[in-house]
Coordinates of C-alpha atoms in Angstrom, one line a residue:
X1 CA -36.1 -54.9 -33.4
X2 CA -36.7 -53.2 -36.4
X3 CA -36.0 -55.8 -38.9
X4 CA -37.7 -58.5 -37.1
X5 CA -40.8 -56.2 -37.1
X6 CA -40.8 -55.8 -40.3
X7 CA -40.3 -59.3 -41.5
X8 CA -43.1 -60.3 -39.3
X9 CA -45.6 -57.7 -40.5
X10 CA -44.5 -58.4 -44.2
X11 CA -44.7 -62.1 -43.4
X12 CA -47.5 -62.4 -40.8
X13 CA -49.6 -59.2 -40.2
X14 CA -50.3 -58.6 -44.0
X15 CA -51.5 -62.1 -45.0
X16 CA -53.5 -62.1 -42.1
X17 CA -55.1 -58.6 -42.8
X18 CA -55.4 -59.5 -46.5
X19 CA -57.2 -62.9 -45.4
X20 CA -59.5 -61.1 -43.9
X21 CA -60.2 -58.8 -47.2
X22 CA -60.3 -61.2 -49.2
X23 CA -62.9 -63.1 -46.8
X24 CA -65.5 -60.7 -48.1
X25 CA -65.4 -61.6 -51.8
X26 CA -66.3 -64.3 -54.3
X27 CA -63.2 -66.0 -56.0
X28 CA -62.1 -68.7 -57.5
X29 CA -58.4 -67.6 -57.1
X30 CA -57.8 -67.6 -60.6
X31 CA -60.4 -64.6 -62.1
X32 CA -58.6 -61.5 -62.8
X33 CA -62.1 -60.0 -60.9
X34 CA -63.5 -60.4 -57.7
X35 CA -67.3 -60.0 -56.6
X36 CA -67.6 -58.1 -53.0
X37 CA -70.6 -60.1 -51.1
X38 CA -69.8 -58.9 -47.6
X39 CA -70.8 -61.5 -45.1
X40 CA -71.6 -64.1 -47.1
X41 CA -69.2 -66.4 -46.7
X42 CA -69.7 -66.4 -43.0
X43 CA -73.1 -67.0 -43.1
X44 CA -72.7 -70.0 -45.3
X45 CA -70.0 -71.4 -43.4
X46 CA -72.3 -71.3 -39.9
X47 CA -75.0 -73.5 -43.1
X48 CA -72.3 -76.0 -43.7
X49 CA -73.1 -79.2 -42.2
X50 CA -69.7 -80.2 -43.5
X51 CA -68.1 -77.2 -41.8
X52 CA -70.0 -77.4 -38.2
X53 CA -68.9 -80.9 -38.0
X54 CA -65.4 -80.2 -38.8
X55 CA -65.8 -77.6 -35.9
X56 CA -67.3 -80.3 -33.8
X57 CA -64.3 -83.1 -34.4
X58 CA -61.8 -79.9 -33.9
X59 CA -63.4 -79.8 -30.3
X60 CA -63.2 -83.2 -29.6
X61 CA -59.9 -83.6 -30.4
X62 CA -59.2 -80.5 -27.9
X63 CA -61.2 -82.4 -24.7
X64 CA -59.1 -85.9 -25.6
X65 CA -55.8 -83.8 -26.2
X66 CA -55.8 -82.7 -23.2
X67 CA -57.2 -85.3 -20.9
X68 CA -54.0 -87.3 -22.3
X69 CA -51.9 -84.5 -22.6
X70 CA -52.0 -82.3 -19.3
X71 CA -52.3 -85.1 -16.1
X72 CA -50.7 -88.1 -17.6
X73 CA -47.9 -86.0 -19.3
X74 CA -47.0 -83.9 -15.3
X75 CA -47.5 -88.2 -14.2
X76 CA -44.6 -89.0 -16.3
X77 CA -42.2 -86.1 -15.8
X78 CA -42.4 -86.5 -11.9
X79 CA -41.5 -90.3 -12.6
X80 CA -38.6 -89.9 -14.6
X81 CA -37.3 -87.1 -12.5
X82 CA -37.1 -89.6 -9.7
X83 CA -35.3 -92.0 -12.1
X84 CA -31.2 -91.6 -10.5
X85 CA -29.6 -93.7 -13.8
X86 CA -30.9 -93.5 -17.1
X87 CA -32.8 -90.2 -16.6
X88 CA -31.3 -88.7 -20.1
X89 CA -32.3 -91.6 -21.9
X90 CA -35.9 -91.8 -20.9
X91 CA -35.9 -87.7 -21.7
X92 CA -35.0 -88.6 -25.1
X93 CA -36.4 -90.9 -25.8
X94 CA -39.8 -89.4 -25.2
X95 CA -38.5 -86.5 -26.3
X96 CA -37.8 -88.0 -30.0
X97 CA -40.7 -88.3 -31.5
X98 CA -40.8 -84.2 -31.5
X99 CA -38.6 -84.0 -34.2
X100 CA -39.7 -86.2 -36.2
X101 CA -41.0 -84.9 -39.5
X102 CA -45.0 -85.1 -39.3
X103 CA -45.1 -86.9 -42.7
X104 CA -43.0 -89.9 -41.3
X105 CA -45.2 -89.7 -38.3
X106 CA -48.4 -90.2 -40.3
X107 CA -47.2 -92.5 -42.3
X108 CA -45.5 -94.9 -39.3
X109 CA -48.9 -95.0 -37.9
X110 CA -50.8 -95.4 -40.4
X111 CA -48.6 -98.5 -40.8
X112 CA -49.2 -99.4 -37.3
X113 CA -52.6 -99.1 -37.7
X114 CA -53.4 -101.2 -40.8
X115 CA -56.0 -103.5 -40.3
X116 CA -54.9 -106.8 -41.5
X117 CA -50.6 -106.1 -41.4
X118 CA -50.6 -103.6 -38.2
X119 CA -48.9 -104.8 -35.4
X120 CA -51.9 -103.6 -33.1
X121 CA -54.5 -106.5 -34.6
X122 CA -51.9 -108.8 -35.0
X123 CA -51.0 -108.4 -31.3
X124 CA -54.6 -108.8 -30.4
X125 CA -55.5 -111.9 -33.1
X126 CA -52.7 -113.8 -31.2
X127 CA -53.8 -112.7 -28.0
X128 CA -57.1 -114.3 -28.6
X129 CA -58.8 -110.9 -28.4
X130 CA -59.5 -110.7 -32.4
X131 CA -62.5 -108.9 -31.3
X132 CA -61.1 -106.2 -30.4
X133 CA -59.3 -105.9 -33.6
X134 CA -60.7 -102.8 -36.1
X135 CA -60.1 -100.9 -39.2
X136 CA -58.9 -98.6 -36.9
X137 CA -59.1 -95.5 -39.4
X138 CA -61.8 -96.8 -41.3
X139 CA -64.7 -96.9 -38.4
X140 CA -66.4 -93.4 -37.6
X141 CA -66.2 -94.6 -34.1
X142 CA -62.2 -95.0 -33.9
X143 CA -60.4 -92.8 -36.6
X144 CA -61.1 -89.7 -34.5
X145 CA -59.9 -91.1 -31.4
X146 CA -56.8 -92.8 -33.3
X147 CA -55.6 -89.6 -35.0
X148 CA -55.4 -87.9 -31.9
X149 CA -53.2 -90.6 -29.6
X150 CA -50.8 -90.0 -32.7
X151 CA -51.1 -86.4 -32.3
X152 CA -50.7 -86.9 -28.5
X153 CA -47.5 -89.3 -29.2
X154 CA -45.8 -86.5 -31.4
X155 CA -45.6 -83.6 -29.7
X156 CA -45.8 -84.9 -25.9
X157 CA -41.9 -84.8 -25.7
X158 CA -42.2 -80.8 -26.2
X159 CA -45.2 -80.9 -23.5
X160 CA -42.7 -83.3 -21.2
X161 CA -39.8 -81.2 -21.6
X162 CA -41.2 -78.1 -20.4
X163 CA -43.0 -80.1 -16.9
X164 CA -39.4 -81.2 -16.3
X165 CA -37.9 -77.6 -16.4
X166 CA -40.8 -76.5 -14.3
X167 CA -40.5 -79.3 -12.1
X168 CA -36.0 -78.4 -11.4
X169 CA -37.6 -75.0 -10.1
X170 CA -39.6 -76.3 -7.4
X171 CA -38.4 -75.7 -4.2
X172 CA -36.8 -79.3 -2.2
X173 CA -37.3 -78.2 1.0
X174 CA -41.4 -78.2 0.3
X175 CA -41.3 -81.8 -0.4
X176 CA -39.0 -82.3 2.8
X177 CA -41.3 -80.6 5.0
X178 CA -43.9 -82.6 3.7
X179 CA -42.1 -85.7 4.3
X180 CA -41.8 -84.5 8.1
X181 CA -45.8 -84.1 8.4
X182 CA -46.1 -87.7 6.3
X183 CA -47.6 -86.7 3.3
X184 CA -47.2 -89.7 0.7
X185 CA -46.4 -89.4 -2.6
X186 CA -50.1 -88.6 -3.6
X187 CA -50.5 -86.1 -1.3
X188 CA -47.2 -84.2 -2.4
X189 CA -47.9 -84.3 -5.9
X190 CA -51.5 -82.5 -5.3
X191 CA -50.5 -80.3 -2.8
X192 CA -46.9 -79.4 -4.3
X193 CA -46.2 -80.2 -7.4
X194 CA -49.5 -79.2 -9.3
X195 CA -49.7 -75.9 -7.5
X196 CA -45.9 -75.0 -8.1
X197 CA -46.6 -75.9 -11.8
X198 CA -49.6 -74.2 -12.4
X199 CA -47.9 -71.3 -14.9
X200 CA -46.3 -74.2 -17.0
X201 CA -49.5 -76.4 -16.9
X202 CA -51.7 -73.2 -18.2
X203 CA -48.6 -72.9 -21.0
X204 CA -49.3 -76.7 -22.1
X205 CA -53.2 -76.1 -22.0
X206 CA -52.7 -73.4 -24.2
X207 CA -50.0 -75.1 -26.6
X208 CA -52.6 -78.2 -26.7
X209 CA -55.6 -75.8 -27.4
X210 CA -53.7 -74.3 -29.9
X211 CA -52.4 -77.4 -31.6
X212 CA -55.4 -79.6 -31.9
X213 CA -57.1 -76.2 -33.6
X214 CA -53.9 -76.1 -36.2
X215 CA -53.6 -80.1 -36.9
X216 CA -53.4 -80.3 -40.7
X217 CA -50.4 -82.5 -41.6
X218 CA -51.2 -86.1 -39.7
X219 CA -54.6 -86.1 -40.9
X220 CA -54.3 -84.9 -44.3
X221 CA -51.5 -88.0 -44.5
X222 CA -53.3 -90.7 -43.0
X223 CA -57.0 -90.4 -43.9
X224 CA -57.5 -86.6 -45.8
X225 CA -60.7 -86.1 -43.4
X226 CA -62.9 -89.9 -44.1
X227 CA -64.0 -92.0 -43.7
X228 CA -67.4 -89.9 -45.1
X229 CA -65.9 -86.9 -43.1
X230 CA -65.8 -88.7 -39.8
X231 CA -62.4 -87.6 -39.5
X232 CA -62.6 -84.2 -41.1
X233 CA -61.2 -81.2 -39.2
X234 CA -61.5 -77.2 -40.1
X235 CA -58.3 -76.9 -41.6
X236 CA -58.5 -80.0 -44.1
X237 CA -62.4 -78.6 -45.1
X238 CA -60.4 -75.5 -45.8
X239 CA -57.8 -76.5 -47.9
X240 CA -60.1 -79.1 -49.9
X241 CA -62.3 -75.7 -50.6
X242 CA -59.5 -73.4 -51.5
X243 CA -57.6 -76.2 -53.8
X244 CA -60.2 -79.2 -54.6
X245 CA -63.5 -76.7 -55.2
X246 CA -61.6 -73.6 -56.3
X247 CA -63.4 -71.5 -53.5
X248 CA -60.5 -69.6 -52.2
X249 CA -62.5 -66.6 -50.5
X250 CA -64.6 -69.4 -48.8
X251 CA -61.8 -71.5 -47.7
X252 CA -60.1 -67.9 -46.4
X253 CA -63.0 -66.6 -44.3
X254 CA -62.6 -70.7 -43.2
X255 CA -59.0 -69.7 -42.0
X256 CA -60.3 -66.0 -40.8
X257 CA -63.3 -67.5 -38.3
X258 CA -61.1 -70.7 -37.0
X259 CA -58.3 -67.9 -35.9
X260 CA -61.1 -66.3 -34.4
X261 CA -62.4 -69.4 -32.3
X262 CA -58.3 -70.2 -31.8
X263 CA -58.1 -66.5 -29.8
X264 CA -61.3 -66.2 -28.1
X265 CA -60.7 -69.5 -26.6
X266 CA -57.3 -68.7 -25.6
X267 CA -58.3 -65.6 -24.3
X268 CA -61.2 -66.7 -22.3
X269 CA -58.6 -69.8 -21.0
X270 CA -56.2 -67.1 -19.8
X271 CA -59.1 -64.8 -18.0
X272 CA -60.2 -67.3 -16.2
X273 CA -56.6 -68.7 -15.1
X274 CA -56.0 -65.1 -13.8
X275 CA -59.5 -65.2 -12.0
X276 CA -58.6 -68.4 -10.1
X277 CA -54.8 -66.9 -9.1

């Protein structure tokens, strides 16, 4: 283990400590000096409208991930592990867009997207529903929503996968007894297959939790955080600060307090899982 431990701490556990040094300065990341004001840059993160609405939009995007993710996602492996023919196709096909590079994501969608050429108000102009029809990441109201139903079609294959392994594991003989006492199909799935997947639904919670804390990539590609911030998220503030306003101790203690929020949540998630078993 030696050499993987020592990669990671060179790699990982040095940054990370270093991030948090350098949190309590003033620089510009280019003076050769650095001015130690302590807490500062906490504090005036915590006054930055800019920042606490970045925060705010990160949270959304964590309730919507996961009301499409978690349910909907379980839905869908359960179908196509009933499928008899076809069942590798339909695993990857929704397993494909997973590997997709994000940057061809982002730019697919934002394609798909496009207000006058996108095949979504096309579809609805010749539908007759034209009202409908929106800049779909130019409106406060819909860019937020939009970004994250591409962040949900990304990486749901790696959510899918992992409800299908959990759901090969599950015991046949449960569902056969069931069948005996006429439980239906609903009444399997909440009293079966939920409860036998509970580990592997608290590991997608987590993943999801996790992920819509860390998106950078999509939105930096599709709308960089607008329109007028509506779409702005922690980690695009932070780079904009480090690179666009030279404030690279800002932007850091950014970084430091969203890793914070990222393991207090995770932590509190996992508590209260082991509460409820």
């Amino acid at each position: 283990m030696a050499p993987s431990l020592l990669l990671y701490g060179l790699f990982m556990l040095y940054p990370m400590i270093d991030a948090v040094r350098l949190s309590l300065f003033d620089w510009d990341g280019a003076s050769p000096t650095m001015s130690f004001i302590g807490l500062d840059n906490y504090m005036n993160l915590l006054k930055d409208d800019v920042f606490m609405q970045s925060l705010f939009h990160n949270l959304v995007w964590v309730v919507i991930s996961l009301t499409l993710v978690v349910i909907p996602t379980l839905v869908l492996a359960v179908l196509i592990s009933k499928v008899k023919k076809g069942r590798l196709f339909f695993r990857a096909g929704f397993y494909l867009p997973s590997v997709i590079s994000l940057a061809v994501v982002g730019v697919l969608w934002a394609k798909i997207y496009d207000p006058l050429m996108g095949p979504i108000n096309v579809t609805l102009q010749k539908a007759g529903l034209g009202a409908l029809a929106h800049n779909w990441l130019g409106e406060q109201w819909t860019v937020l929503p939009a970004l994250v139903i591409v962040g949900t079609w990304a990486f749901n294959g790696s959510f899918l996968i992992l409800y299908l392994a959990g759901l090969q594991n599950i015991d046949p003989s449960l569902y056969e007894a069931a069948e005996i006492d006429g439980a239906g199909p609903v009444r399997k799935f909440l009293s079966i297959t939920i409860p036998s997947l509970r580990y592997t639904m608290n590991v997608v919670i987590s993943m999801v939790i996790i992920y819509a804390f860390k998106g950078f990539a999509l939105i930096w590609i599709m709308t960089q955080g607008g329109p007028f911030y509506k779409s702005e998220v922690v980690s695009t503030y932070i780079y904009k600060s480090a690179f666009g306003m030279n404030k690279v101790s800002y932007a850091t203690a950014g970084g430091v307090l969203l890793a914070v929020i990222v393991i207090t949540l995770t932590i509190l998630f996992n508590q209260w899982r082991e509460r409820r078993e």
